[in-house]
XYZ file of C-alpha atoms in Angstrom:
444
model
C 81.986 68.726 137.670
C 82.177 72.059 135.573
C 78.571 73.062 134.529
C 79.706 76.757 133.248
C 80.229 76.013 129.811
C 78.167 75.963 126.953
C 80.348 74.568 124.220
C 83.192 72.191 124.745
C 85.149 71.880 121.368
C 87.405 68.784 121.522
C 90.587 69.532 119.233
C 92.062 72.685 118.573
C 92.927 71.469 115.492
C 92.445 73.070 111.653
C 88.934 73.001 112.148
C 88.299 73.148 115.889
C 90.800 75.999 116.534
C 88.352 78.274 114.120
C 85.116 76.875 115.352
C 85.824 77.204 119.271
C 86.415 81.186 117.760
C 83.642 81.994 116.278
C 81.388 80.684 118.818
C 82.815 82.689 121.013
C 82.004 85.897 118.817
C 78.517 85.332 120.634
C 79.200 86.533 124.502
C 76.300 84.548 125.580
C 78.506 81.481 125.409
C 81.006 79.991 127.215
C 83.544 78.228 125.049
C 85.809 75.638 126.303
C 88.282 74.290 123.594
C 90.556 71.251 124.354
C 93.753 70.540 122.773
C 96.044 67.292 124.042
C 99.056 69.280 122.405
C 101.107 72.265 123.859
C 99.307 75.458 123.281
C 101.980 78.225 121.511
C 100.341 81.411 121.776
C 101.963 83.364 120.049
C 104.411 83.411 116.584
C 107.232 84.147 119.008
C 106.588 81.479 121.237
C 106.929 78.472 118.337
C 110.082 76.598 118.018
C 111.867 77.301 114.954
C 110.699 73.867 113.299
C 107.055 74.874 113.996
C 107.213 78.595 113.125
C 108.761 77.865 109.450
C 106.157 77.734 107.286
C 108.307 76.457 104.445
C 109.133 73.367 104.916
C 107.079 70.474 106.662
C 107.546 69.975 110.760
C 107.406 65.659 111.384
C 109.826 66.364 114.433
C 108.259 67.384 117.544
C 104.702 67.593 118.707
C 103.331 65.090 116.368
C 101.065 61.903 117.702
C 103.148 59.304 116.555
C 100.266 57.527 114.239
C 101.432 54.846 111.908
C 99.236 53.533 109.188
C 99.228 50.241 107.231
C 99.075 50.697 103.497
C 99.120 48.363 100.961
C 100.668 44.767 101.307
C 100.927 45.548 105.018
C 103.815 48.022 104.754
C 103.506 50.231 108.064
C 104.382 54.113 107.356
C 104.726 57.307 109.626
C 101.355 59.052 109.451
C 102.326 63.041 111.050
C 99.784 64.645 112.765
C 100.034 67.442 114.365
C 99.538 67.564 118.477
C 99.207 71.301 119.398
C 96.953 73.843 119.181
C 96.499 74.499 115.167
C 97.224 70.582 114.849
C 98.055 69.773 111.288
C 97.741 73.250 110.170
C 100.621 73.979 112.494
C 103.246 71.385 110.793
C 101.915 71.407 107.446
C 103.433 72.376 104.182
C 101.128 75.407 103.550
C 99.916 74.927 100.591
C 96.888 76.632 100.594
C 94.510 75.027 97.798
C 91.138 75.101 98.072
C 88.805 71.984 96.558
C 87.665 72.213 93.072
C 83.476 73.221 92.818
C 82.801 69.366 91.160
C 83.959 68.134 94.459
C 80.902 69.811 96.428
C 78.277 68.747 93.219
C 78.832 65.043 94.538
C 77.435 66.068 97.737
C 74.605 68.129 96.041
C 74.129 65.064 93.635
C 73.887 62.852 96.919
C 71.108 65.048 97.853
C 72.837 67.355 100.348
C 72.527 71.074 98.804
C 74.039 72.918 101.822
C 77.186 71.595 100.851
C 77.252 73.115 97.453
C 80.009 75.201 96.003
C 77.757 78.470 95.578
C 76.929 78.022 99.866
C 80.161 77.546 100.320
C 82.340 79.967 98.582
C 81.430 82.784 101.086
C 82.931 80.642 103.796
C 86.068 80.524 101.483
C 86.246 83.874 101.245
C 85.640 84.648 104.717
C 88.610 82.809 106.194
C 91.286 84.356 103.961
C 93.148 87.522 103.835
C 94.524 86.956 99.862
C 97.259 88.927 98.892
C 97.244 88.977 95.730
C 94.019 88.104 94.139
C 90.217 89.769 94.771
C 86.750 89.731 93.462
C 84.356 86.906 93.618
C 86.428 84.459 94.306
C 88.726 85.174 96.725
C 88.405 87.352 100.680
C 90.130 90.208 101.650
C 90.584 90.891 105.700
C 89.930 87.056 106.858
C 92.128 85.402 109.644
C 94.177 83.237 107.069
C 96.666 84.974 105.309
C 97.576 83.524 101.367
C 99.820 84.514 98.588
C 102.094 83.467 95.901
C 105.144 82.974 95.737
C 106.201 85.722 92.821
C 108.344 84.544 89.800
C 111.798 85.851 91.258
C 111.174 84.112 94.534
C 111.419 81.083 92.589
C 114.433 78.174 93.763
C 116.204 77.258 90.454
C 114.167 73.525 91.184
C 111.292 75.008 91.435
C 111.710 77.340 88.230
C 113.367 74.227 85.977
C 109.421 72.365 87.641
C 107.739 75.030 85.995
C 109.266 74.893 82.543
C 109.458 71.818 82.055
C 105.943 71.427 82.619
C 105.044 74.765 80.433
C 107.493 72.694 77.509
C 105.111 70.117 77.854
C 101.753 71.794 76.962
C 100.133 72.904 80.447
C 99.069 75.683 81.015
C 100.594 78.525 82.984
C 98.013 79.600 85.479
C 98.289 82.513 88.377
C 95.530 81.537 90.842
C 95.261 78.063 91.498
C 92.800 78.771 93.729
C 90.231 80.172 90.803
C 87.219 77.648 89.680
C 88.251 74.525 87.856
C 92.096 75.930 86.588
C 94.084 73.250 85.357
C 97.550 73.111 85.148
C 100.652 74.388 86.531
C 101.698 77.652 88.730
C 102.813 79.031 91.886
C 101.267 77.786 94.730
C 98.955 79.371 97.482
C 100.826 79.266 100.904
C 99.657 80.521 104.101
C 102.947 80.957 105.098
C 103.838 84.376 105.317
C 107.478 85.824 105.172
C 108.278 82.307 106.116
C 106.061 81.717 108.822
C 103.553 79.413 109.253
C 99.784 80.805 109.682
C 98.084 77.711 111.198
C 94.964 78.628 112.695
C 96.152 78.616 116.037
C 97.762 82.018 115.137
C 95.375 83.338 112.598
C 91.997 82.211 114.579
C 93.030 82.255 118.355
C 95.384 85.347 118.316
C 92.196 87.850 118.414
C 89.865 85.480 119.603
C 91.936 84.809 123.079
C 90.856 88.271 124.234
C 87.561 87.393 124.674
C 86.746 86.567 128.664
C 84.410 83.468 127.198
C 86.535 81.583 125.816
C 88.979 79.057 127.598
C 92.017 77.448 125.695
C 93.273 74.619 127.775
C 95.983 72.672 126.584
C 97.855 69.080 127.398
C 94.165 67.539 127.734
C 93.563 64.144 126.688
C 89.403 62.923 125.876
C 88.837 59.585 126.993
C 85.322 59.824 125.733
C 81.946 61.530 125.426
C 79.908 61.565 128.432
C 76.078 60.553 127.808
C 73.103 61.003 130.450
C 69.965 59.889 128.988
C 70.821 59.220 125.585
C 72.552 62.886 125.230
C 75.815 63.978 125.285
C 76.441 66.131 128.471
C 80.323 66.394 128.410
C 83.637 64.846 128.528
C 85.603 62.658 130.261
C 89.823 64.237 130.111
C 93.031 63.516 131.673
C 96.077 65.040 131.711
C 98.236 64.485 128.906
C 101.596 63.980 130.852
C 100.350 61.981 133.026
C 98.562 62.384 136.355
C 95.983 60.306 138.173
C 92.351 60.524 137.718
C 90.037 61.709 135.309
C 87.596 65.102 134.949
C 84.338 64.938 133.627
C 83.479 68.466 131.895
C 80.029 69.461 131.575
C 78.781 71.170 128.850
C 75.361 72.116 126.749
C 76.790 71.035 123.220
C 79.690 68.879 122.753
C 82.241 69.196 119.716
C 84.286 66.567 118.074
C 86.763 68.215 116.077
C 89.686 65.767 116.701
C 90.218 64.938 113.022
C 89.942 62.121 110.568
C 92.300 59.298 113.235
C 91.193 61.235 116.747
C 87.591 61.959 116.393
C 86.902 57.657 115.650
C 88.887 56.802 118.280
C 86.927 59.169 121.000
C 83.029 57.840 119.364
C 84.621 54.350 119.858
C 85.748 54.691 123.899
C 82.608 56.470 123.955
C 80.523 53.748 122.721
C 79.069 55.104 119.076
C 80.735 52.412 116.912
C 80.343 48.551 115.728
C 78.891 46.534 118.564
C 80.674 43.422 117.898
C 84.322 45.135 118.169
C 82.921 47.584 121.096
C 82.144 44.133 123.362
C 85.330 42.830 122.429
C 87.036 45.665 123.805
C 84.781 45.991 126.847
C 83.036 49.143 126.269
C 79.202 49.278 126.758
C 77.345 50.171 123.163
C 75.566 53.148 123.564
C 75.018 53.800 119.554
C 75.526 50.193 117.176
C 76.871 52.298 114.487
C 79.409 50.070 111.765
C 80.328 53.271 110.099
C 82.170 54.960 112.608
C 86.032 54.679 111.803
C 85.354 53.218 108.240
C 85.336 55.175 104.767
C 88.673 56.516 105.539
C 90.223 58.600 102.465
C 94.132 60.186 102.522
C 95.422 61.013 99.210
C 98.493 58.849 98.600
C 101.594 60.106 97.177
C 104.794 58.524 95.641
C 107.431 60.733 94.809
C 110.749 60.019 92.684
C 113.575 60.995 94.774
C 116.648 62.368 93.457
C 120.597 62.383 95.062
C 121.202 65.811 94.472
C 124.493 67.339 92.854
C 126.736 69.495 96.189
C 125.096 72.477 97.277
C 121.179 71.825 95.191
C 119.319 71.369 98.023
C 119.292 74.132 101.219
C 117.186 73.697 104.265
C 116.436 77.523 104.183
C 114.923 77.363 100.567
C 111.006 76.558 100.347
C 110.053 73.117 99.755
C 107.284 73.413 97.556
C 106.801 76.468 95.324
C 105.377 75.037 91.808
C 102.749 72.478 91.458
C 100.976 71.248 88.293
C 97.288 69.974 88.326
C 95.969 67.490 85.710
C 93.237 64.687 84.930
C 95.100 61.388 85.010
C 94.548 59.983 81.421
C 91.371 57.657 80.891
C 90.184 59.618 84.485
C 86.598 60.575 85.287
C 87.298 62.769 87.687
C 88.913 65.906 86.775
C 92.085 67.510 87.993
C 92.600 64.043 90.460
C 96.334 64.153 89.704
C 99.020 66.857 91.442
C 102.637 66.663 90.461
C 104.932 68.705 93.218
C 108.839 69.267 92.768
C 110.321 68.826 96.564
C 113.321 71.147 96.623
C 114.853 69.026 99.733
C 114.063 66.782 101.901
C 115.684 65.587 105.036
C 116.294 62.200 105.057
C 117.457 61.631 108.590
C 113.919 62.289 110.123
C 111.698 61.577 107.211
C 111.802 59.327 104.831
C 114.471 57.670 106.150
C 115.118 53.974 104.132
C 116.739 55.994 101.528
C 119.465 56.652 103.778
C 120.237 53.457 103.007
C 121.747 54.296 99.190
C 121.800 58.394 99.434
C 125.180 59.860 100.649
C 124.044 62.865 102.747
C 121.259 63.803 104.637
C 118.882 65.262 102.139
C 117.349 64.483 98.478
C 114.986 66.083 96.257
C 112.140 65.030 95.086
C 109.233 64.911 92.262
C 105.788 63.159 93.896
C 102.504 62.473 92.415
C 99.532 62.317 94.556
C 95.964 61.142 93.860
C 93.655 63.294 95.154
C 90.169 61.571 94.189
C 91.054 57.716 95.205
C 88.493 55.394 95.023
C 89.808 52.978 97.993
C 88.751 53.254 101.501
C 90.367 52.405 104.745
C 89.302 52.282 108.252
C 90.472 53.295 111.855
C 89.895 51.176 114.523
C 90.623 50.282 118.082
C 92.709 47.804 119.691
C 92.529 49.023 122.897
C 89.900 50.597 125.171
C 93.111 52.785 126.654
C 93.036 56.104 125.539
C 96.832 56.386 125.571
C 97.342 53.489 123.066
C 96.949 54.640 119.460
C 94.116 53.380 117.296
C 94.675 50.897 114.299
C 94.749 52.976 110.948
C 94.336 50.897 107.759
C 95.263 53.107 104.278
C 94.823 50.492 101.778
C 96.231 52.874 99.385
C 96.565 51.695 95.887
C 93.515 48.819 97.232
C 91.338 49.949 93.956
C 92.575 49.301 90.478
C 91.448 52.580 89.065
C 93.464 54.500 91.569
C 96.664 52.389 90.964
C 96.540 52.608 87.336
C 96.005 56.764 87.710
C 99.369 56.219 90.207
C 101.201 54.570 87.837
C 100.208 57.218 85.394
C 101.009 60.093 87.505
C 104.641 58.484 88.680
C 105.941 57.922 84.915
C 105.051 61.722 84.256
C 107.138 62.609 87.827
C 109.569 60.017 86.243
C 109.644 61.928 82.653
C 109.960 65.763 84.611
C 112.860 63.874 86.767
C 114.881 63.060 84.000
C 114.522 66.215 81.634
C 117.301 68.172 80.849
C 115.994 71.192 83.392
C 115.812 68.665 86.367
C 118.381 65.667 86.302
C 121.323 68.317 86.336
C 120.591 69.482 89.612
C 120.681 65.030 89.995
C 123.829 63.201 90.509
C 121.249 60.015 90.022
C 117.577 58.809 90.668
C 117.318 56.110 93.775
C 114.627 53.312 93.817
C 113.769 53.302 90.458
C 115.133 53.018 86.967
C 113.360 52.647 83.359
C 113.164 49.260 82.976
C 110.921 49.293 86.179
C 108.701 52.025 84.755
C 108.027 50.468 81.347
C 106.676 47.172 82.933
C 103.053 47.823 84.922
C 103.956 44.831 86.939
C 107.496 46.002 88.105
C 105.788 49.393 88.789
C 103.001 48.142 90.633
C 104.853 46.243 92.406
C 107.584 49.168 93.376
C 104.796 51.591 94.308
């Protein structure tokens, strides 16, 4: 058993990649972070799918989660399964949450969460480009800008007028305090290359003689000796026979919102009931653990695109507008994107089906304040089997009436003048379909 370290840090994930670094800014420590993903080290070292920052990577290095949504319809749910995890396949777009957001916790009675303790964390972790002052960092690990006005793909530019013809507002930082409505986006991707944290936290932090990075190693679970976490139980990803325990003072979970559930669960910190029927001795009866799951859901209006209107190279999200739903409570809960391509024959890939071609474009809503809760939950003790993950997107009226409200305004910017004549046609839905709140429902 290992017994040098004093913080193992399980994920090297968005969070866990910048966590296992800045405990290791103390040299007292001894930092071990895992990751059960390749470990790129460097830019250079990425494939090409991973190091383009402008467009989404679903291919490789990716766990393979599906989810169950509503009425039982089983999607792809990408994660990524290197070091940076999603942060290293994601679409970069670099928004930060609006202040109400932390007030709910400070209304729930938890004031360290609140948006004045917080900002200086913000600010810490970028490097911003293009805006300074209170509100944004200068010299952080995370690099963001904007894409300027002549940068703009002619989708993305037709995205923005139409939604400037339509009354929002034209805003330049979508990142400032409670801005509503539509503008460039924040990206982290820099001259087309993706800053996940892996790069922008590990890069400097590597260097230091205290902290280990090690790579394709799978957690089984949490190791307790008399009621206290003392390390982890790990395997080797590929395969191999046998497991390690690693000792440690402190133990991290940082194995996101699917992985971190699964681990309490093997571990056993979870609900009793489905523990025993799994085999694995309770150590914590706790129901919670794997339940209040939240993902924002979004439903996009895809388009067949006219010859030559959609180009891998281009970025696929430059413009994005942010609105209250009408009738919402919660403000800004709406985002309307314009997708200048997407590749049909590894994503999305039912539309196939009726698209000549390999790619369409696309105009999606998403909900970012839904009210419905899912859960993630075992069906196996064996850590190599993936864990249940229920969605139940659209599960709460409120959130499917803002949905339905958010997809007739992606349904109204589809089929303006500026956007259908990039659009030899729209797929999967017609009019008739969005004037009726049953055939809607019932599509989405």
């Amino acid at each position: 058993m290992m017994t040098d370290y004093t913080d193992i840090v399980v994920g090297a994930g968005s969070s866990g990649a910048a966590l296992a670094a800045r405990l290791s800014e103390d040299p007292a420590r001894q930092v071990l972070l895992l990751e059960a993903g390749p470990d790129y080290m460097t830019l250079d070292s990425l494939p090409p799918d991973l190091r383009r920052g402008t467009y989404p990577s679903f291919v490789t290095d990716d766990w393979g989660y599906t989810a169950t949504v509503a009425r039982d319809r089983v999607i792809p749910l990408p994660r990524g399964k290197l070091t940076g995890g999603s942060s290293a396949v994601n679409t970069c777009i670099a928004f930060r949450p609006d202040p109400l957001d932390f007030q709910d916790w400070v209304d729930r009675g938890n004031d360290l969460w609140s948006w004045e303790r917080v900002l200086p964390y913000f600010n810490r972790l970028e490097d911003d480009r293009d805006f300074s002052g209170r509100y944004h960092g200068r010299g952080g690990p995370i690099p963001i800008r904007r894409y300027a006005r002549n940068e703009l793909v002619p989708l993305q530019q037709a995205m923005l007028e139409v939604c400037r013809g339509r009354g929002y507002e034209v805003v330049d930082d979508h990142n400032k305090p409670s801005v509503t409505g539509v503008g460039v986006m924040p990206t982290n991707a820099i001259d087309g290359k993706r800053i996940s944290t892996a790069i922008g936290y590990l890069t400097e932090a590597r260097k230091r003689p205290n902290l280990t990075v090690q790579a394709q190693t799978t957690v089984n679970r949490v190791v307790f000796e008399g009621g206290k976490a003392v390390g982890v139980e790990v395997f080797p990803t590929a395969g191999g026979t046998g497991t390690t325990t690693l000792r440690a003072g402190n133990v991290v979970l940082s194995a996101g919102s699917i992985g971190s559930p699964a681990i309490l669960w093997r571990s056993g910190i979870g609900p009793a009931a489905a523990l025993s029927r799994l085999g694995v001795k309770t150590v914590v009866d706790s129901p919670g653990v794997g339940s209040n799951l939240s993902d924002h859901p979004i439903v996009g209006v895809s388009l067949a695109p006219r010859p030559g209107v959609c180009d891998m190279a281009n970025p696929v999200c430059q413009v994005i507008l942010k609105y209250t739903a009408s009738g919402s409570e919660d403000f800004n809960d709406m985002q309307l994107y314009m997708f200048s391509q997407i590749d049909i024959t590894t994503f999305a890939k039912e539309i196939q089906q009726v698209v000549d071609g390999s790619m369409v474009f696309m105009v999606p809503a998403s909900l970012q304040t839904p009210r419905a809760r899912g859960r993630v939950a075992l069906t196996s003790a064996d850590p190599t089997r993936a864990p249940a993950v229920e969605l139940n997107s659209g599960g709460d009226p409120e959130d499917r009436r803002r949905l339905l409200d958010g997809i007739r305004l992606a349904w109204s910017v589809a089929n303006s003048p500026e956007v259908s004549e990039f659009a030899e046609r729209i797929v999967f839905l017609d009019q008739r379909t969005v004037d009726s709140d049953s055939a809607l429902t019932e599509w989405l």
